[in-house]
XYZ file of C-alpha atoms in Angstrom:
721
model
C 50.663 91.716 -10.403
C 49.577 88.633 -12.363
C 45.907 89.380 -13.032
C 45.372 86.016 -14.713
C 46.476 84.188 -11.578
C 44.397 86.599 -9.487
C 41.246 85.736 -11.449
C 41.797 82.057 -10.718
C 42.320 82.859 -7.048
C 39.068 84.848 -6.931
C 37.202 81.942 -8.517
C 38.728 79.465 -6.072
C 37.817 81.579 -3.053
C 34.289 82.005 -4.414
C 33.970 78.239 -4.909
C 35.223 77.572 -1.379
C 32.665 80.046 -0.042
C 29.860 78.192 -1.840
C 31.074 74.801 -0.622
C 31.225 76.065 2.945
C 27.892 77.887 2.827
C 25.917 75.020 1.293
C 26.889 71.817 3.080
C 25.355 68.466 2.113
C 25.324 65.923 4.944
C 24.931 63.122 2.419
C 28.543 62.301 1.353
C 27.522 61.277 -2.175
C 25.624 64.493 -2.781
C 28.368 66.524 -1.103
C 30.979 65.116 -3.474
C 28.673 65.618 -6.440
C 28.010 69.248 -5.427
C 31.735 69.933 -5.229
C 32.189 68.405 -8.686
C 29.298 70.495 -10.022
C 30.994 73.631 -8.718
C 34.231 72.576 -10.371
C 32.509 71.915 -13.681
C 29.736 74.466 -13.378
C 31.541 77.240 -15.220
C 31.294 79.650 -12.309
C 33.771 81.930 -14.016
C 33.588 83.462 -17.464
C 36.719 85.182 -18.594
C 38.899 86.906 -17.876
C 38.600 89.161 -20.890
C 41.330 91.625 -21.803
C 40.461 95.053 -23.200
C 42.682 97.944 -24.154
C 41.209 101.428 -23.889
C 41.476 103.589 -27.015
C 44.532 105.749 -27.538
C 43.270 109.320 -27.220
C 44.779 112.087 -29.287
C 47.178 114.357 -27.386
C 47.507 117.948 -28.543
C 48.879 120.532 -26.062
C 50.438 120.922 -22.624
C 48.649 122.674 -19.752
C 51.491 125.208 -19.691
C 50.802 126.312 -23.257
C 47.028 126.114 -22.945
C 46.924 128.104 -19.702
C 49.151 130.778 -21.205
C 46.864 131.076 -24.226
C 43.702 131.300 -22.138
C 45.109 133.638 -19.491
C 46.981 135.833 -21.952
C 50.081 135.605 -19.761
C 52.502 133.041 -18.410
C 50.900 131.303 -15.407
C 52.698 130.985 -12.096
C 55.363 128.263 -12.146
C 53.861 126.662 -9.054
C 50.484 126.266 -10.761
C 52.124 124.765 -13.829
C 54.021 122.287 -11.668
C 50.887 121.394 -9.701
C 48.994 120.346 -12.847
C 51.954 118.562 -14.490
C 52.179 121.405 -16.962
C 54.475 119.717 -19.466
C 52.345 116.600 -19.941
C 50.257 116.626 -23.097
C 46.512 116.952 -22.685
C 44.016 114.939 -24.699
C 42.041 116.683 -27.398
C 38.791 116.269 -25.455
C 40.410 117.694 -22.318
C 41.528 120.772 -24.222
C 38.080 121.220 -25.785
C 36.352 120.919 -22.409
C 38.740 123.285 -20.634
C 38.389 125.897 -23.373
C 34.609 125.545 -23.510
C 34.131 125.949 -19.767
C 36.691 128.773 -19.559
C 34.724 130.655 -22.217
C 31.531 130.276 -20.184
C 29.827 127.398 -21.974
C 28.125 124.388 -20.425
C 29.681 121.093 -21.470
C 29.177 117.344 -21.227
C 32.374 115.297 -21.231
C 31.242 111.946 -22.615
C 34.445 109.957 -22.946
C 35.452 106.493 -21.804
C 36.660 105.271 -18.450
C 40.223 106.358 -17.703
C 40.148 109.193 -20.249
C 40.937 112.002 -17.820
C 37.457 113.462 -17.365
C 38.471 114.867 -13.980
C 41.037 117.226 -15.534
C 38.368 118.368 -17.980
C 36.421 120.109 -15.204
C 39.109 120.545 -12.548
C 41.514 122.616 -14.672
C 38.959 125.309 -15.653
C 37.971 125.542 -11.973
C 41.620 126.066 -11.021
C 42.012 128.655 -13.771
C 39.009 130.544 -12.416
C 40.434 130.475 -8.893
C 43.838 131.564 -10.222
C 42.275 134.521 -12.047
C 40.593 135.634 -8.835
C 43.909 135.262 -7.039
C 45.649 137.467 -9.594
C 43.103 140.281 -9.212
C 42.973 139.917 -5.418
C 39.375 138.692 -5.020
C 40.102 135.107 -3.915
C 38.536 134.861 -0.468
C 36.668 132.160 1.472
C 33.544 131.068 -0.372
C 32.491 128.164 -2.538
C 33.200 128.564 -6.250
C 32.634 124.999 -7.398
C 30.286 122.251 -6.257
C 31.296 118.768 -7.414
C 28.483 116.303 -6.843
C 29.176 112.568 -6.754
C 26.696 109.684 -6.647
C 28.727 107.900 -3.982
C 31.263 108.831 -1.327
C 33.920 106.492 -2.730
C 34.238 108.675 -5.829
C 34.348 111.807 -3.691
C 37.131 110.229 -1.622
C 39.151 109.698 -4.786
C 38.672 113.333 -5.801
C 39.683 114.425 -2.308
C 42.992 112.611 -2.721
C 43.565 114.206 -6.114
C 42.881 117.715 -4.854
C 45.201 117.024 -1.943
C 47.968 116.084 -4.389
C 47.488 119.341 -6.319
C 47.616 121.379 -3.099
C 50.706 119.464 -1.976
C 52.529 120.329 -5.196
C 51.497 123.969 -4.826
C 52.950 124.015 -1.310
C 56.106 122.167 -2.299
C 56.625 124.607 -5.180
C 56.136 127.591 -2.806
C 53.407 128.894 -5.109
C 51.739 132.103 -3.945
C 48.448 130.761 -5.298
C 46.685 128.363 -2.908
C 43.095 127.110 -2.714
C 40.957 125.166 -0.251
C 38.575 122.258 -0.614
C 36.314 120.246 1.662
C 34.404 117.002 1.526
C 31.032 117.428 3.209
C 29.296 114.065 3.665
C 27.638 112.135 6.454
C 31.119 111.128 7.658
C 32.371 114.709 8.031
C 32.914 115.546 11.739
C 30.920 118.391 13.243
C 33.880 119.808 15.174
C 37.108 118.685 16.837
C 35.140 116.982 19.625
C 33.070 114.781 17.305
C 34.512 111.412 18.345
C 31.705 109.463 16.652
C 32.984 110.627 13.274
C 36.627 110.329 14.378
C 37.362 114.037 14.282
C 40.856 113.720 15.727
C 41.861 111.162 13.102
C 40.513 113.346 10.319
C 42.379 116.361 11.647
C 45.629 114.433 11.994
C 45.306 113.142 8.413
C 44.282 116.485 6.957
C 45.600 117.028 3.439
C 47.141 120.347 2.359
C 44.380 122.824 1.570
C 41.690 120.592 3.080
C 38.946 121.621 5.480
C 37.813 118.537 7.412
C 35.254 119.864 9.941
C 31.742 121.078 9.267
C 32.294 123.976 11.640
C 35.304 125.287 9.733
C 33.532 124.873 6.373
C 30.671 127.003 7.690
C 33.088 129.538 9.105
C 35.299 129.755 5.982
C 33.579 127.930 3.093
C 36.035 126.034 0.867
C 36.631 127.079 -2.724
C 35.750 123.569 -3.940
C 33.012 121.628 -2.165
C 32.680 117.853 -2.634
C 29.465 116.138 -1.596
C 26.672 113.809 -2.689
C 23.131 114.736 -3.627
C 21.620 113.447 -0.361
C 23.896 115.701 1.680
C 23.258 118.627 -0.658
C 19.570 118.377 0.187
C 20.423 118.563 3.892
C 22.673 121.552 3.273
C 19.786 123.407 1.666
C 17.430 122.577 4.541
C 19.475 122.948 7.722
C 19.851 126.420 9.232
C 23.289 125.460 10.570
C 24.584 125.189 7.009
C 23.198 128.496 5.791
C 26.640 130.215 6.034
C 27.561 128.333 2.859
C 24.880 130.286 0.983
C 23.952 133.389 2.979
C 25.623 136.663 3.974
C 26.928 137.257 0.471
C 28.516 133.814 0.076
C 26.120 132.760 -2.692
C 27.586 135.268 -5.147
C 30.783 133.231 -5.485
C 29.104 129.981 -6.608
C 30.025 129.485 -10.276
C 30.580 125.840 -11.224
C 28.056 123.020 -10.854
C 29.603 119.645 -11.689
C 27.727 116.340 -11.831
C 29.991 113.333 -12.104
C 28.598 110.047 -13.520
C 25.614 111.977 -14.865
C 24.163 108.904 -16.586
C 23.000 107.694 -13.179
C 20.454 110.505 -12.998
C 17.769 109.055 -15.227
C 14.133 108.247 -14.595
C 12.772 109.119 -11.152
C 16.264 109.657 -9.798
C 16.934 112.120 -12.614
C 13.769 114.017 -11.767
C 14.840 114.241 -8.126
C 18.281 115.520 -9.123
C 16.844 118.050 -11.581
C 14.560 119.452 -8.883
C 17.414 119.552 -6.384
C 19.640 121.495 -8.805
C 16.831 123.979 -9.407
C 16.335 124.455 -5.661
C 20.066 125.051 -5.287
C 20.128 127.638 -8.057
C 17.092 129.408 -6.609
C 18.752 129.529 -3.184
C 21.900 130.962 -4.749
C 19.970 133.523 -6.805
C 18.158 134.654 -3.692
C 21.498 134.827 -1.888
C 23.061 137.189 -4.396
C 24.344 135.139 -7.333
C 23.673 137.146 -10.500
C 26.201 135.768 -12.972
C 25.496 132.674 -15.111
C 26.401 129.259 -13.813
C 28.858 127.034 -15.624
C 27.500 123.516 -15.650
C 29.559 120.417 -16.380
C 28.451 116.787 -16.608
C 30.699 113.778 -17.071
C 29.834 110.248 -18.105
C 31.412 107.306 -19.875
C 28.129 105.826 -21.112
C 25.847 108.683 -22.171
C 26.593 108.511 -25.886
C 27.880 106.131 -28.504
C 28.770 108.684 -31.177
C 28.097 112.014 -32.874
C 24.544 110.991 -33.701
C 23.645 111.117 -29.986
C 24.956 114.619 -29.261
C 21.580 116.304 -29.633
C 19.839 113.875 -27.291
C 22.628 114.154 -24.732
C 22.498 117.955 -24.856
C 18.726 117.858 -24.232
C 19.236 115.426 -21.337
C 21.794 117.755 -19.735
C 19.564 120.796 -20.326
C 16.673 119.076 -18.577
C 18.915 117.923 -15.734
C 20.548 121.297 -14.977
C 17.813 123.624 -16.184
C 20.475 125.394 -18.248
C 21.213 125.550 -21.970
C 23.473 122.848 -23.384
C 24.245 122.745 -27.101
C 25.175 119.758 -29.221
C 28.647 121.236 -29.813
C 29.092 121.280 -26.033
C 28.918 117.477 -25.912
C 32.567 116.472 -26.093
C 33.625 113.050 -27.289
C 37.056 111.463 -27.262
C 39.239 111.796 -30.342
C 41.307 108.639 -30.772
C 44.429 107.850 -32.713
C 45.147 104.641 -34.603
C 47.890 102.430 -33.277
C 50.885 103.043 -35.555
C 52.423 100.249 -37.539
C 55.115 98.376 -35.670
C 58.093 96.553 -36.988
C 58.085 93.218 -38.748
C 59.970 91.292 -36.081
C 58.785 90.118 -32.650
C 60.847 90.047 -29.506
C 61.371 86.707 -27.839
C 59.703 85.752 -24.533
C 63.183 85.853 -22.969
C 63.511 89.482 -24.060
C 60.191 90.287 -22.367
C 61.431 88.681 -19.168
C 64.553 90.845 -19.320
C 62.558 94.057 -19.934
C 60.080 93.211 -17.172
C 62.867 92.700 -14.643
C 64.513 95.940 -15.761
C 61.326 98.002 -15.393
C 60.657 96.523 -11.965
C 64.209 97.209 -10.858
C 65.224 93.603 -10.273
C 68.050 93.792 -12.766
C 70.135 96.532 -14.343
C 69.565 97.042 -18.050
C 72.814 98.238 -19.562
C 72.991 100.398 -22.631
C 74.529 97.515 -24.563
C 71.676 95.169 -23.624
C 69.058 97.632 -24.866
C 71.071 98.429 -27.977
C 71.192 94.730 -28.835
C 67.396 94.506 -28.667
C 67.134 97.688 -30.751
C 69.352 96.192 -33.468
C 67.211 93.072 -33.434
C 64.142 95.203 -34.185
C 65.855 97.763 -36.462
C 64.994 100.530 -33.976
C 67.171 103.573 -33.312
C 67.689 104.626 -29.707
C 68.549 108.216 -28.707
C 71.682 108.808 -26.694
C 69.864 109.861 -23.514
C 66.436 108.612 -22.492
C 64.722 107.259 -19.392
C 64.247 103.489 -19.235
C 60.373 103.498 -19.535
C 60.595 105.610 -22.710
C 63.356 103.402 -24.133
C 61.311 100.269 -23.489
C 58.313 102.012 -25.054
C 60.356 102.802 -28.141
C 61.448 99.173 -28.400
C 57.899 97.869 -28.027
C 56.655 100.273 -30.682
C 58.970 98.445 -33.051
C 57.911 95.021 -31.787
C 55.371 93.351 -34.104
C 53.998 91.173 -31.309
C 53.300 94.128 -28.990
C 51.639 96.009 -31.856
C 49.482 92.982 -32.695
C 48.382 92.721 -29.051
C 47.456 96.402 -28.781
C 45.401 96.300 -31.979
C 43.707 93.065 -31.021
C 42.334 94.239 -27.677
C 41.814 97.992 -28.161
C 38.115 98.701 -27.764
C 37.268 95.014 -28.012
C 37.152 92.789 -24.888
C 38.634 89.448 -25.925
C 39.034 86.224 -23.931
C 42.531 86.025 -22.531
C 43.069 82.546 -23.907
C 42.139 83.693 -27.429
C 44.520 86.647 -27.177
C 47.356 84.440 -25.938
C 46.777 81.890 -28.707
C 46.960 84.577 -31.395
C 49.894 86.554 -30.034
C 52.149 83.718 -28.851
C 51.777 81.111 -31.573
C 55.451 80.218 -31.174
C 55.003 78.991 -27.578
C 53.470 75.755 -26.255
C 49.883 76.141 -25.035
C 50.539 76.155 -21.261
C 53.180 78.903 -21.613
C 51.066 81.346 -23.600
C 48.930 82.928 -20.895
C 51.862 83.601 -18.499
C 53.773 85.138 -21.407
C 50.776 87.307 -22.303
C 50.411 88.473 -18.699
C 54.055 89.509 -18.673
C 53.808 91.380 -21.981
C 50.718 93.279 -20.796
C 52.523 94.268 -17.599
C 55.498 95.573 -19.623
C 53.209 97.601 -21.888
C 51.540 99.147 -18.832
C 54.922 100.209 -17.407
C 56.507 101.317 -20.683
C 55.899 104.883 -21.858
C 55.293 106.462 -25.223
C 58.561 108.353 -25.938
C 57.023 111.729 -26.858
C 54.089 111.994 -24.421
C 55.385 109.835 -21.541
C 51.946 108.200 -21.439
C 51.686 104.451 -20.766
C 51.980 102.501 -23.984
C 48.870 100.536 -23.047
C 45.912 101.226 -20.789
C 44.190 97.895 -20.219
C 41.538 96.371 -18.025
C 40.441 92.840 -17.300
C 36.827 91.710 -17.075
C 35.844 88.692 -14.999
C 32.288 87.396 -14.594
C 31.211 85.093 -11.775
C 27.956 83.190 -11.930
C 25.570 83.327 -8.997
C 23.769 80.208 -7.789
C 20.012 80.274 -8.356
C 19.280 76.847 -6.955
C 20.586 73.298 -6.932
C 18.812 70.200 -8.213
C 19.289 66.520 -7.492
C 18.600 63.428 -9.488
C 18.330 60.021 -7.804
C 18.113 57.867 -10.881
C 20.117 56.083 -12.070
C 22.569 57.615 -9.543
C 22.536 60.385 -6.990
C 23.846 63.556 -8.559
C 23.695 67.335 -8.003
C 23.186 69.847 -10.803
C 23.307 73.627 -10.682
C 20.391 74.051 -13.085
C 17.548 71.945 -14.407
C 19.120 71.779 -17.861
C 22.231 70.107 -16.520
C 20.928 66.540 -16.875
C 20.728 64.506 -20.048
C 17.921 62.019 -20.435
C 14.406 62.068 -19.034
C 14.937 61.214 -15.356
C 13.342 63.569 -12.840
C 15.235 66.371 -11.113
C 14.141 67.930 -7.839
C 14.993 71.321 -6.387
C 16.881 70.837 -3.146
C 17.058 72.773 0.125
C 19.516 72.284 2.980
C 19.410 72.544 6.746
C 21.693 75.379 7.806
C 22.909 73.355 10.800
C 23.328 69.710 9.813
C 23.179 69.781 6.010
C 20.165 67.479 5.670
C 18.726 67.856 2.181
C 15.049 68.293 1.329
C 13.091 68.228 -1.904
C 11.170 71.459 -2.480
C 7.667 71.267 -3.906
C 4.482 73.328 -4.128
C 2.390 74.314 -1.138
C -0.270 71.700 -1.877
C 0.581 68.152 -3.000
C -2.381 66.880 -4.966
C -0.764 63.961 -6.748
C 0.809 63.956 -10.175
C 4.349 65.191 -10.741
C 6.363 67.057 -8.129
C 6.653 70.580 -9.540
C 8.378 73.779 -8.417
C 7.118 75.874 -5.528
C 5.347 79.175 -6.119
C 7.561 82.013 -4.830
C 5.357 84.967 -5.767
C 3.838 86.281 -2.493
C 0.924 87.748 -4.423
C -0.142 84.394 -5.848
C -2.842 82.312 -4.182
C -0.576 79.247 -4.273
C 2.356 81.037 -2.657
C 4.318 78.702 -0.403
C 6.540 75.649 -0.430
C 6.596 72.094 0.849
C 9.801 70.576 2.196
C 10.079 66.819 1.717
C 12.746 64.943 3.674
C 13.936 61.706 2.025
C 13.590 58.679 4.332
C 16.634 56.759 3.207
C 17.993 55.489 6.529
C 16.724 52.144 7.757
C 16.864 53.492 11.286
C 14.618 56.469 10.553
C 11.506 55.931 12.702
C 9.618 58.481 10.638
C 8.757 55.651 8.235
C 6.292 54.390 10.803
C 4.181 57.471 10.167
C 3.027 56.220 6.755
C -0.525 55.638 7.960
C -0.700 58.778 10.100
C -3.705 61.031 9.609
C -1.831 64.017 11.057
C -1.347 66.368 8.102
C 1.933 67.612 9.529
C 3.445 64.107 9.457
C 2.484 62.899 6.001
C 4.680 60.371 4.230
C 4.568 60.295 0.429
C 5.938 57.987 -2.220
C 8.046 59.705 -4.873
C 9.090 58.112 -8.146
C 12.705 59.100 -8.687
C 12.484 58.334 -12.395
C 9.531 60.483 -13.475
C 8.759 62.573 -10.359
C 5.221 61.334 -9.727
C 4.232 61.675 -6.073
C 1.340 60.381 -3.974
C 0.294 59.027 -0.606
C 0.383 55.517 -2.086
C 2.534 53.783 -4.660
C 2.721 55.890 -7.848
C 0.807 54.607 -10.866
C 3.647 55.307 -13.278
C 4.743 51.630 -13.253
C 8.320 52.552 -12.398
C 9.910 50.398 -9.735
C 12.206 53.076 -8.288
C 10.426 55.008 -5.556
C 11.562 56.881 -2.477
C 9.620 57.608 0.693
C 9.638 61.300 1.637
C 8.263 62.982 4.740
C 6.448 66.297 4.448
C 7.733 68.686 7.123
C 5.258 71.163 8.684
C 5.360 74.863 7.714
C 4.466 77.750 10.043
C 1.158 79.440 9.259
C 2.794 82.861 9.033
C 5.675 81.607 6.849
C 4.231 79.281 4.213
C 7.465 79.278 2.188
C 9.580 77.929 5.082
C 9.625 75.007 7.467
C 9.443 75.277 11.244
C 12.532 73.174 11.985
C 14.829 70.583 10.532
C 13.268 67.137 10.976
C 16.700 65.512 11.140
C 18.407 67.587 13.833
C 15.636 69.794 15.268
C 17.372 73.058 14.368
C 14.879 75.953 14.170
C 17.190 78.958 13.615
C 15.200 80.896 16.229
C 12.302 81.014 13.793
C 14.360 82.378 10.895
C 14.313 79.930 7.960
C 16.268 76.882 9.250
C 16.081 75.143 5.856
C 16.962 77.134 2.743
C 17.346 76.586 -0.966
C 20.798 76.775 -2.564
C 20.404 80.451 -3.386
C 22.725 83.055 -1.934
C 22.327 86.791 -1.592
C 24.754 89.314 -2.968
C 26.553 90.432 0.173
C 28.402 87.239 1.097
C 29.866 86.439 -2.348
C 30.649 90.075 -3.030
C 32.455 90.366 0.293
C 34.524 87.267 -0.549
C 35.406 88.648 -3.985
C 36.207 92.156 -2.755
C 38.283 90.851 0.156
C 40.286 88.553 -2.112
C 40.978 91.418 -4.495
C 41.912 93.772 -1.679
C 44.308 91.326 -0.058
C 45.987 90.621 -3.405
C 46.629 94.254 -4.310
C 50.152 95.585 -3.706
C 50.812 97.944 -0.826
C 50.029 101.515 -1.738
C 47.379 100.445 -4.250
C 44.879 98.749 -1.946
C 41.717 100.317 -3.259
C 38.541 98.559 -4.407
C 35.547 100.377 -5.867
C 32.290 98.409 -5.737
C 29.027 99.497 -7.361
C 25.466 98.618 -6.361
C 22.065 99.272 -7.903
C 20.842 101.590 -5.155
C 22.086 103.840 -2.390
C 20.634 101.704 0.391
C 22.138 98.532 -1.059
C 25.491 100.243 -1.514
C 25.437 101.590 2.031
C 24.545 98.183 3.469
C 27.211 96.393 1.444
C 29.869 98.923 2.465
C 29.037 98.231 6.107
C 28.839 94.468 5.527
C 32.188 94.373 3.699
C 33.955 96.470 6.309
C 32.501 94.382 9.129
C 33.353 91.090 7.400
C 36.892 92.207 6.650
C 37.432 93.283 10.237
C 36.209 89.891 11.446
C 38.658 88.114 9.143
C 41.482 90.416 10.217
C 40.815 89.975 13.931
C 40.513 86.190 13.644
C 43.871 86.196 11.892
C 45.346 88.264 14.714
C 43.924 85.843 17.271
C 45.620 83.001 15.429
C 48.921 84.875 15.491
C 48.571 85.461 19.240
C 47.895 81.769 19.868
C 50.839 80.718 17.687
C 53.149 83.128 19.484
C 52.133 82.276 23.052
C 51.400 78.534 22.812
C 55.062 77.367 22.801
C 55.595 79.037 26.187
C 52.990 77.068 28.117
C 52.061 73.423 28.434
C 48.771 74.135 30.198
C 47.082 76.000 27.379
C 46.139 79.662 27.123
C 43.558 81.427 29.273
C 41.171 84.033 27.944
C 43.183 86.678 29.784
C 46.375 85.474 28.063
C 44.699 85.748 24.666
C 43.237 89.156 25.453
C 46.523 90.624 26.682
C 48.365 89.247 23.649
C 45.711 90.595 21.298
C 45.789 94.019 22.955
C 49.561 94.152 22.445
C 49.218 93.058 18.838
C 46.542 95.702 18.230
C 48.967 98.350 19.416
C 51.973 96.929 17.526
C 50.129 96.471 14.224
C 48.274 99.797 14.538
C 44.970 98.082 13.873
C 43.129 100.943 15.558
C 43.722 104.658 15.707
C 46.731 105.801 17.786
C 44.318 108.003 19.720
C 42.577 104.972 21.268
C 43.312 104.560 24.954
C 44.680 101.396 26.507
C 41.299 100.777 28.126
C 39.569 100.980 24.718
C 42.082 98.536 23.238
C 41.485 96.108 26.100
C 37.752 96.317 25.558
C 38.155 95.604 21.832
C 40.413 92.651 22.618
C 37.937 91.170 25.119
C 35.085 91.582 22.629
C 37.020 89.730 19.935
C 38.077 86.918 22.238
C 34.577 86.449 23.655
C 33.206 86.630 20.135
C 35.189 83.552 19.145
C 33.594 81.547 21.943
C 29.976 82.667 21.739
C 29.801 82.960 17.946
C 29.124 86.675 17.626
C 30.815 90.017 18.149
C 29.518 92.776 20.350
């Protein structure tokens, strides 16, 4: 996937969203606004960053054997990829937790923090299995700040259980994700119980009823649901009747989010949980684990982090229990670079679009003075070649731990190419490094991420002198001519100048938006530029709601009569009335009469977060390859995150269903000269729903018809049911 091209596509879709959302009826201003968006630097980046190369030390097979004192079951070794080398920090965390210590894994994103707490949990379960005490009952609680992260962990646990089953391992374990979306029982249609049961992963418990009946060994949830679990009598089987004695591990993922008041809430919740478990029969110490990528910046912070974790869990954490990532320097490469043509060949070979013969690879090896073993998989061979490539080594060193603008990276790495060819060549080299593997560890030769920043609009401003022009901020204009904040009618695109609540002469200044201020409110001034606008006759009106003012477009002075600034360029503007209960809005658009049913018919050029974020997330999702369609979006609060998740899902469904309606019309239209009826569209859409599996296979034909009618009607009345 060409991430550079994707970033441009995201920017273009974002720009189109802004152009569509904020429409200027005035053609000059509309063109100027589009130019301002083009030149307004909406995008910054992308930046390219390589994550540090962490030190690898031991395989799970060897580590498990050392800790257990015996060779572990082959199925368990296979389930955890037992011959892949673990990072140093993973080994330290696994050993620390296995020995009964509390640890904080404070390493970067993508450093394998999950294995750091999951493997000691599996070892504990395996030990119980070996001595015959592994029975239903929760051993580990893994607490996530959001369900999306819990969903990812669910998939990972399902993969481990699948490998255990495929390897016919006698050791098996169970897990369950208990959130607000978890069905009560098999009849819980609101939470799609039948779908969840049909898509059950190996080892997974998917119903609340079965988790209460046979509590899973590993319980995934969020802190809001944990509070409900502690309160509701129906969930007491997780803790009572001797079940509390099995609880051992308490894991908080993304622990840095629990600071301030939220941290206090979490600390109290953990203490309530421990008290409930102590009262229920738990007598052994708990093993507490916290993970975070942003809690510490180095060894000097270990003491503070340990105190933070101690306060959060109410358990002892020591500075030596704060585990940081040990990194390795990128080794020196060769002195010769491969050609861009060689990268094209290697890229095609790794993606399977051409066959790389032994002679082809040997020729590249001779070019770099690299020796190739007689037998090796293609990703390792390509990795060996790139380790000897000076250009690949330069790229890895340049971006590791240091986000750098893509253009700067391309200019430094591909000095031998013309400017326009450098970024595509860089994108291809990065993709090869991601697919190539280090010959000894089989790890990707590069772990990289791109950063892209998009600027939000916080208003638009217009200048009328010497020419009409739109700017995206007040600093966008050179010279001393006046600029006015602009608002637009949501229906017709008529523009208004926005001023303070009271116009007392002098310069037109910004409106006061602080509701607690005495001057809170805004005035909307409609320019009277058309010779046919009869509102000009209201110049002498004494009705306060129909006041006409004179505005100097050079200096911004405004008054009921000609300004005294001596400038000859003035514009007549009409003050639109504002409702008494909404002093920062206008009652209706004076040009078209639109009133938005009393909900802000005229608005400034300021957008919220949901619309742009939905456009960005949808563009990313649609551009991802099949099998990797997953987008993780963060928000500042739980309520905002929950609302955005609903908004994004709803928006994406609307886009999808409109696309399906278009496909139905395109398919049926050639077969009739009289046009399509609503029934034709509905029947075609129902059939397409079934064929494309848009909805669950368990939906009845009547339900599909209802959905189809709702979507068709929605296109004609402007809303969905």
